[in-house]
JSON list of C-alpha atoms and ligand atoms in Angstrom, two decimals:
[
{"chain": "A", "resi": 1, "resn": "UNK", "atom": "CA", "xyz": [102.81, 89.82, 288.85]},
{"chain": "A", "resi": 2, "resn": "UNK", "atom": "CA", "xyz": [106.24, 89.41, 288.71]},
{"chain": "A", "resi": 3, "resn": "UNK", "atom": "CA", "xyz": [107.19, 92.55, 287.58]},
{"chain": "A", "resi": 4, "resn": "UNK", "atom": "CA", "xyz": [104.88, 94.16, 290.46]},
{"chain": "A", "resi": 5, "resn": "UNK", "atom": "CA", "xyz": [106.62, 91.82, 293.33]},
{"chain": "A", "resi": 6, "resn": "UNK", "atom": "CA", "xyz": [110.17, 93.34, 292.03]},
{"chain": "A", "resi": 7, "resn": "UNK", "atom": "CA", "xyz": [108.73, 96.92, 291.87]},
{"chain": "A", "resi": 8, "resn": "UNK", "atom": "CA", "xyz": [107.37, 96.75, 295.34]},
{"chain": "A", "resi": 9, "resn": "UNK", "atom": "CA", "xyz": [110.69, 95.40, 296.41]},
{"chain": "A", "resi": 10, "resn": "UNK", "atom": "CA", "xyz": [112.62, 97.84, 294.92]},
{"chain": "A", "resi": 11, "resn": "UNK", "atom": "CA", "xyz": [110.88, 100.98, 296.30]},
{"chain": "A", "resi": 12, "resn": "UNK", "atom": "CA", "xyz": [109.20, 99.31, 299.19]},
{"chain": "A", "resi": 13, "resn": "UNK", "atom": "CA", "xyz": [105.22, 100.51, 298.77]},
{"chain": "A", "resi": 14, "resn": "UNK", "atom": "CA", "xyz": [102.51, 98.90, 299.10]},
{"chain": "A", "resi": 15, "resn": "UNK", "atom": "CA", "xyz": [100.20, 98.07, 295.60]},
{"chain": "A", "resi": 16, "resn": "UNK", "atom": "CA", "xyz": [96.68, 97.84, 295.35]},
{"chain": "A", "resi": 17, "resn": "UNK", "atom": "CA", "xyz": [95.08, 95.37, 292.97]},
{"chain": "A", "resi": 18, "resn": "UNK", "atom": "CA", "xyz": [91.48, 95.70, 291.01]},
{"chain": "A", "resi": 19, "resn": "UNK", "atom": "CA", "xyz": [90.84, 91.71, 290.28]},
{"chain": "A", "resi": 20, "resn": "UNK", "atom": "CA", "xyz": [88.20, 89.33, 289.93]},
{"chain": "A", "resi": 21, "resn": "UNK", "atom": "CA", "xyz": [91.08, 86.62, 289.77]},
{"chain": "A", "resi": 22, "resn": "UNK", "atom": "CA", "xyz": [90.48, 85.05, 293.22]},
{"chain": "A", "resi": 23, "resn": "UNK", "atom": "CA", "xyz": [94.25, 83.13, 292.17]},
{"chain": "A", "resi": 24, "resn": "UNK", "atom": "CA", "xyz": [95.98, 86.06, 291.88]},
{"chain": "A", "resi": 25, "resn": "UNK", "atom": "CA", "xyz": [94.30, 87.39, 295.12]},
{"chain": "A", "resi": 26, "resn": "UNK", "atom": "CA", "xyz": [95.34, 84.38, 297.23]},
{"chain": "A", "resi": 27, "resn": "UNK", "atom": "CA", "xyz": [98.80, 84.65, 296.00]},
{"chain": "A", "resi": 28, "resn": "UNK", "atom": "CA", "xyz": [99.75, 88.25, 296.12]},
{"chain": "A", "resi": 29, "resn": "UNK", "atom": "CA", "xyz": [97.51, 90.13, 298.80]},
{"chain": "A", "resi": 30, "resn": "UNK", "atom": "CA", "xyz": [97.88, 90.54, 302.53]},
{"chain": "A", "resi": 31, "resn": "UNK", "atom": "CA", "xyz": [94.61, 92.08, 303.01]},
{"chain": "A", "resi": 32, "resn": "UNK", "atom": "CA", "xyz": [91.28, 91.32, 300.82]},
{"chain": "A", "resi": 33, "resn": "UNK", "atom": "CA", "xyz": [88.29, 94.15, 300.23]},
{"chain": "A", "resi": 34, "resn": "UNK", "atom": "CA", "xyz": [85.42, 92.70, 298.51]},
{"chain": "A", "resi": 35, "resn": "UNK", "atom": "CA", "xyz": [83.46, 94.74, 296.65]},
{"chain": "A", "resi": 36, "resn": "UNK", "atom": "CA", "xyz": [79.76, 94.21, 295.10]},
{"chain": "A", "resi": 37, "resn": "UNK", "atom": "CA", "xyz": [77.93, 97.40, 293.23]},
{"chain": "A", "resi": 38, "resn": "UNK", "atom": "CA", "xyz": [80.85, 99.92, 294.58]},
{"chain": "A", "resi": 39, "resn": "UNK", "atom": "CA", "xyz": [81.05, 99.24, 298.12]},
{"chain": "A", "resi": 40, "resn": "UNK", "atom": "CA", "xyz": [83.28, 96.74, 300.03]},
{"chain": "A", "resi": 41, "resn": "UNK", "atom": "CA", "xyz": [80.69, 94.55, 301.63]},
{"chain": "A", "resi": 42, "resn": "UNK", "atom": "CA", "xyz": [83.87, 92.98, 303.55]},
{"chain": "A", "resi": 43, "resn": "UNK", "atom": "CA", "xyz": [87.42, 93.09, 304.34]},
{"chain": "A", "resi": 44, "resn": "UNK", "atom": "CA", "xyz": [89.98, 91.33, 306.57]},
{"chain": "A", "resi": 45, "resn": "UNK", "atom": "CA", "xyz": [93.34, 89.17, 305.98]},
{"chain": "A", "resi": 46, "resn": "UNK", "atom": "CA", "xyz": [93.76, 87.06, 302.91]},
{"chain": "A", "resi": 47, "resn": "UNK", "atom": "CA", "xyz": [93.02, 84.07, 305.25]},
{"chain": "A", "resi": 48, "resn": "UNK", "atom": "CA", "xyz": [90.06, 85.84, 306.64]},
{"chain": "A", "resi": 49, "resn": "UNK", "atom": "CA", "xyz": [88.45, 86.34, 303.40]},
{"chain": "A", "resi": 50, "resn": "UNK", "atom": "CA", "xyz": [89.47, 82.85, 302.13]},
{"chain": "A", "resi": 51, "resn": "UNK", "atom": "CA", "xyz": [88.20, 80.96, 305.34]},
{"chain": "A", "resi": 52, "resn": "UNK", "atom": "CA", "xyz": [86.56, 82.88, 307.71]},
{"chain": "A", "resi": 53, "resn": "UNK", "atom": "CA", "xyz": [84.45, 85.00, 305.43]},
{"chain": "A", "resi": 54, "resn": "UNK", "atom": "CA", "xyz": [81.42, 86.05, 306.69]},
{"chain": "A", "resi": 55, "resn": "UNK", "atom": "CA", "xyz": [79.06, 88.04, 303.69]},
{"chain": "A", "resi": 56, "resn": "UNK", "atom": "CA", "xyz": [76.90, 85.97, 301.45]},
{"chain": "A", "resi": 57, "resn": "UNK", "atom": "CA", "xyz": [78.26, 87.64, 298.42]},
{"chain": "A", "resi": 58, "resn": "UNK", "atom": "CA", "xyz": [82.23, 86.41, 299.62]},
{"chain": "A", "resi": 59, "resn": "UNK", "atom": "CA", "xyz": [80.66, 83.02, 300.22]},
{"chain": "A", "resi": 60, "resn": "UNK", "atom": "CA", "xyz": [78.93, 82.86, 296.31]},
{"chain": "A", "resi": 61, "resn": "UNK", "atom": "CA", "xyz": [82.01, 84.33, 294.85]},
{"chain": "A", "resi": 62, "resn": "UNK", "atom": "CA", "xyz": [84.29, 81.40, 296.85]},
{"chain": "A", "resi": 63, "resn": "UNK", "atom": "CA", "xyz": [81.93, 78.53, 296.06]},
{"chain": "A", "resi": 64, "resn": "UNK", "atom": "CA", "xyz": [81.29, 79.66, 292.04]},
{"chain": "A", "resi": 65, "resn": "UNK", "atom": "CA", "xyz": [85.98, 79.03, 291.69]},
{"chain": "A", "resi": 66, "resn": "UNK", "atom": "CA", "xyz": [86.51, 75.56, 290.26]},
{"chain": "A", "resi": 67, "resn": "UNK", "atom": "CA", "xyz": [88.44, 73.47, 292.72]},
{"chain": "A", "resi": 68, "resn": "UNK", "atom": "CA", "xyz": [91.73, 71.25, 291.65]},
{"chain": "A", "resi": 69, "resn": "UNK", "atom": "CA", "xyz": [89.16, 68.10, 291.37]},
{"chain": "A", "resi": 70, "resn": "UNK", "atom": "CA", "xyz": [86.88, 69.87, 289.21]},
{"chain": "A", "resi": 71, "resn": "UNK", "atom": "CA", "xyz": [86.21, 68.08, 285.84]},
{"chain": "A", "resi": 72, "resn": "UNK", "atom": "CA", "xyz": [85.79, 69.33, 282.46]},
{"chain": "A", "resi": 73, "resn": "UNK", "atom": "CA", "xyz": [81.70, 68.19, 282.34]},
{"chain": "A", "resi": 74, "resn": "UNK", "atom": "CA", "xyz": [81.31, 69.49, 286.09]},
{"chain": "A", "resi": 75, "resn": "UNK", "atom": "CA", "xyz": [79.06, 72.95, 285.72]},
{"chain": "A", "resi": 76, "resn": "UNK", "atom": "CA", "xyz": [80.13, 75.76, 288.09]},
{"chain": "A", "resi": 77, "resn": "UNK", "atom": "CA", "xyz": [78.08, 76.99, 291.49]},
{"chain": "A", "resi": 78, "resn": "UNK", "atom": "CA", "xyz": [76.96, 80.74, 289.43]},
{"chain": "A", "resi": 79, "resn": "UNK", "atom": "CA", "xyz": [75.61, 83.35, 291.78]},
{"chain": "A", "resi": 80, "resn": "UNK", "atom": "CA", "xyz": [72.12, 83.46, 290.45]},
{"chain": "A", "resi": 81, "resn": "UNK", "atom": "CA", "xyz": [70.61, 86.79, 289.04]},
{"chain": "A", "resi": 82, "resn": "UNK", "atom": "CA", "xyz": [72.58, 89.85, 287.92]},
{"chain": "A", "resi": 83, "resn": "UNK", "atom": "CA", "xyz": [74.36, 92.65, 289.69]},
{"chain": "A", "resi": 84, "resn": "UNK", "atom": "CA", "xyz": [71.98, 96.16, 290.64]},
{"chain": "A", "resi": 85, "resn": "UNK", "atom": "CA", "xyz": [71.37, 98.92, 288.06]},
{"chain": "A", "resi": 86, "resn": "UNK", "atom": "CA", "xyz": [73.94, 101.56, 289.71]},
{"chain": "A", "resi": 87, "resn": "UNK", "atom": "CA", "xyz": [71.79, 104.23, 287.86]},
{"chain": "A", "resi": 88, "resn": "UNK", "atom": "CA", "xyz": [69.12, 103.40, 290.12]},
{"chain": "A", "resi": 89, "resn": "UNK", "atom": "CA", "xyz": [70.84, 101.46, 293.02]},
{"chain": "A", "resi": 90, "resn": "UNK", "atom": "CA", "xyz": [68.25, 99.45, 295.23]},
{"chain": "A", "resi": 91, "resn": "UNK", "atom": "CA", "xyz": [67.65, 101.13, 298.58]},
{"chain": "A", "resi": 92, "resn": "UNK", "atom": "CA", "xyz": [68.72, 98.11, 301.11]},
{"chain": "A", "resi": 93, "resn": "UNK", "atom": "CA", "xyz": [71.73, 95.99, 300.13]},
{"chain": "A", "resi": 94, "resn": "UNK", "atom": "CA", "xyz": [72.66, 95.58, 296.59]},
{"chain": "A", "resi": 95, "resn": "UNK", "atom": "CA", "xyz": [73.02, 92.01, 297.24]},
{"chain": "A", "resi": 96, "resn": "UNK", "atom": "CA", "xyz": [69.69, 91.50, 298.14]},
{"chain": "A", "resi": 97, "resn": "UNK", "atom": "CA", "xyz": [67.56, 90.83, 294.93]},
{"chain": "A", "resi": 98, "resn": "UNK", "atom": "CA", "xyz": [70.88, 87.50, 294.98]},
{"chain": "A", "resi": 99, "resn": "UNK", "atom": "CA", "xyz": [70.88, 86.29, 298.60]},
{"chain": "A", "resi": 100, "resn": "UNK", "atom": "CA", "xyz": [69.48, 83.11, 299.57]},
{"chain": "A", "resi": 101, "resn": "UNK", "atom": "CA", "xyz": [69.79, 84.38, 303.52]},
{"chain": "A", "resi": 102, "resn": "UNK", "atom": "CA", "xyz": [68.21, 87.76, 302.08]},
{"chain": "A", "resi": 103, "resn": "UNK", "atom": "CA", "xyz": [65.56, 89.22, 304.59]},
{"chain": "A", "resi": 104, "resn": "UNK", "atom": "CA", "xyz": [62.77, 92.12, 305.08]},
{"chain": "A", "resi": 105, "resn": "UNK", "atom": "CA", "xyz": [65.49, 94.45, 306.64]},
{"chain": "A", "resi": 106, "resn": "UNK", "atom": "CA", "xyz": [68.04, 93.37, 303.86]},
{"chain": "A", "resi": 107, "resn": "UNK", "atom": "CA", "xyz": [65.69, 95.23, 300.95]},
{"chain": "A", "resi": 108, "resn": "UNK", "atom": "CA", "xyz": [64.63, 98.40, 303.35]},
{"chain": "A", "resi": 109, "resn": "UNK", "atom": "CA", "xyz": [67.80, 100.02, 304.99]},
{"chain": "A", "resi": 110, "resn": "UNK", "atom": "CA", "xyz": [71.38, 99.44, 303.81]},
{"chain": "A", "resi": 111, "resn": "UNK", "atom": "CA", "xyz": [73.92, 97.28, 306.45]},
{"chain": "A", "resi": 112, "resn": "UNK", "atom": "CA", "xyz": [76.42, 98.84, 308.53]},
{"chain": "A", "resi": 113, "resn": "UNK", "atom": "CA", "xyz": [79.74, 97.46, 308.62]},
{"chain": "A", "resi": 114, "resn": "UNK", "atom": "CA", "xyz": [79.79, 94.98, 311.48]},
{"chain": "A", "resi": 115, "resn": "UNK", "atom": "CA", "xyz": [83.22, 94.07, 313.22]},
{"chain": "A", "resi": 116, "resn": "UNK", "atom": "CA", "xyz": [83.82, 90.24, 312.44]},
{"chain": "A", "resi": 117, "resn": "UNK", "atom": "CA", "xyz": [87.12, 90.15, 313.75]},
{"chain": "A", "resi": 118, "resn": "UNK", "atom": "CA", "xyz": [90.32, 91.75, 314.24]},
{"chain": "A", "resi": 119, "resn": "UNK", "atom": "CA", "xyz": [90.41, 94.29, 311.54]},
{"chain": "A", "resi": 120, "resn": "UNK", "atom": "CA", "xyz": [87.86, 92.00, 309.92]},
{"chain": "A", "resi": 121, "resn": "UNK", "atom": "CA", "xyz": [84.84, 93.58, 308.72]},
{"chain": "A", "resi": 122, "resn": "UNK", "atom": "CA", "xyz": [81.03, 92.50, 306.34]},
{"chain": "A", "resi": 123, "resn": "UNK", "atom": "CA", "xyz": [78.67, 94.58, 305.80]},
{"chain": "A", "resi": 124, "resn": "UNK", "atom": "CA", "xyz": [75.68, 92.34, 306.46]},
{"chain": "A", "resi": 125, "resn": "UNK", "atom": "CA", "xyz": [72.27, 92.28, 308.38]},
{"chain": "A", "resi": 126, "resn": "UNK", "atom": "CA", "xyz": [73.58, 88.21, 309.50]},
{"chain": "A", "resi": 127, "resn": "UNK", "atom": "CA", "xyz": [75.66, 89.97, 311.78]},
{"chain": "A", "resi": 128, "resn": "UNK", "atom": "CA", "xyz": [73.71, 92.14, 313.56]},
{"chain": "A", "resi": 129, "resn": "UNK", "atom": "CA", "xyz": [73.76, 90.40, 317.24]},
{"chain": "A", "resi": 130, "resn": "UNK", "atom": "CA", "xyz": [69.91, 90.81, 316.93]},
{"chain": "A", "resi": 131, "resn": "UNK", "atom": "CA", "xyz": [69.73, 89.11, 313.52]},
{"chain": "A", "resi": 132, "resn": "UNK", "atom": "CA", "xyz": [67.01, 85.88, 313.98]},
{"chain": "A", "resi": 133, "resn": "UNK", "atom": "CA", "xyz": [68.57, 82.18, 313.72]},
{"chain": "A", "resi": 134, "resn": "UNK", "atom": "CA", "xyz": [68.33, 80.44, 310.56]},
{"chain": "A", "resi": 135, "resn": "UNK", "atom": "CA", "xyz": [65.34, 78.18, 311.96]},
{"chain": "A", "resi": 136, "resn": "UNK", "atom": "CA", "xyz": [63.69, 81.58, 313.00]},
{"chain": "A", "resi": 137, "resn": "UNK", "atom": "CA", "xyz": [63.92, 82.90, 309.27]},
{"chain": "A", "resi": 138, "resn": "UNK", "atom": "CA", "xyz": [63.03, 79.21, 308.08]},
{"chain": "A", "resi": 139, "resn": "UNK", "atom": "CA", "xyz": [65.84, 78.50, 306.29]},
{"chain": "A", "resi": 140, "resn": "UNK", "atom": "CA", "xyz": [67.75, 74.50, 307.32]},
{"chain": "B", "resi": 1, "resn": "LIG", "atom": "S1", "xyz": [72.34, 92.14, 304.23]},
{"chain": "B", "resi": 1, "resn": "LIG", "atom": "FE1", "xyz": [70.78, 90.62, 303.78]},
{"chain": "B", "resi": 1, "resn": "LIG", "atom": "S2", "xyz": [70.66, 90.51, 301.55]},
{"chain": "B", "resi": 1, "resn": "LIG", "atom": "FE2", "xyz": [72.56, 91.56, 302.10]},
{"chain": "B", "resi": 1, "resn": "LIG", "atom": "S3", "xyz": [74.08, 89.97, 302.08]},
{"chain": "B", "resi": 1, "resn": "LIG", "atom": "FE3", "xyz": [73.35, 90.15, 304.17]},
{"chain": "B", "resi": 1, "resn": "LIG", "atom": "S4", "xyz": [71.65, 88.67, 304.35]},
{"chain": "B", "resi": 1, "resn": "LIG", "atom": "FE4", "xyz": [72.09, 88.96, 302.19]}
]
């Protein structure tokens, strides 16, 4: 990473990093896309995607990082399931068959990108302004 900081210095570009090191994320990007079965289901700031994050699969990959007080005998939050056969990709959102806030809509027709904030996008059905409450989909 070091290296990379010095080489961007030196000829002043911009460098795009394929990671699934969250650390290395918070302390080297400016902007975060997240990807889950090819597509970037959201993308903002660094600080958008660490605490304002608004798709289910950003959420399960935050909560599943082992925090300073973690101890040794504590198990990690996993994302239940596995990821989508990309041979034969499901038809609504890839995340679907691994949501807890997954709905009909979710498994029929694939999300658009929904403006969260200022150059802040997620790719989720939660945001449609439509979308019912979570006491309407009878979740707490
Ligand atoms: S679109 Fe539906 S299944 Fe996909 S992440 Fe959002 S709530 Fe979950």
């Amino acid at each position: 990473m070091d290296l990379l900081h010095f080489i961007q210095g030196e000829i002043n570009t911009a460098i795009i990093l394929i990671t699934h090191d969250l650390g290395v994320v918070a302390g080297s990007a400016d902007r975060v896309a997240v990807m889950y079965a090819g597509r970037i289901v959201e993308a903002g700031t660094t600080q958008d995607i660490f605490y304002r994050n608004a798709h289910p699969y950003t959420q399960a990959l935050l909560k599943s990082l082992p925090s300073p007080d973690t101890t040794r005998d504590e198990k990690l939050t996993a994302i239940p399931g596995t990821p989508p056969d990309l041979i034969n990709p499901p038809v609504g959102c890839a995340f679907a068959a691994r949501c807890k806030h997954c709905m009909k809509l979710c498994q029929e027709e694939y999300p658009p990108e929904f403006q969260v904030g200022e150059g802040h996008t997620a790719s989720c059905w939660l945001l449609h302004p439509d979308c019912p409450t979570p006491e309407e989909r009878g979740e707490k």
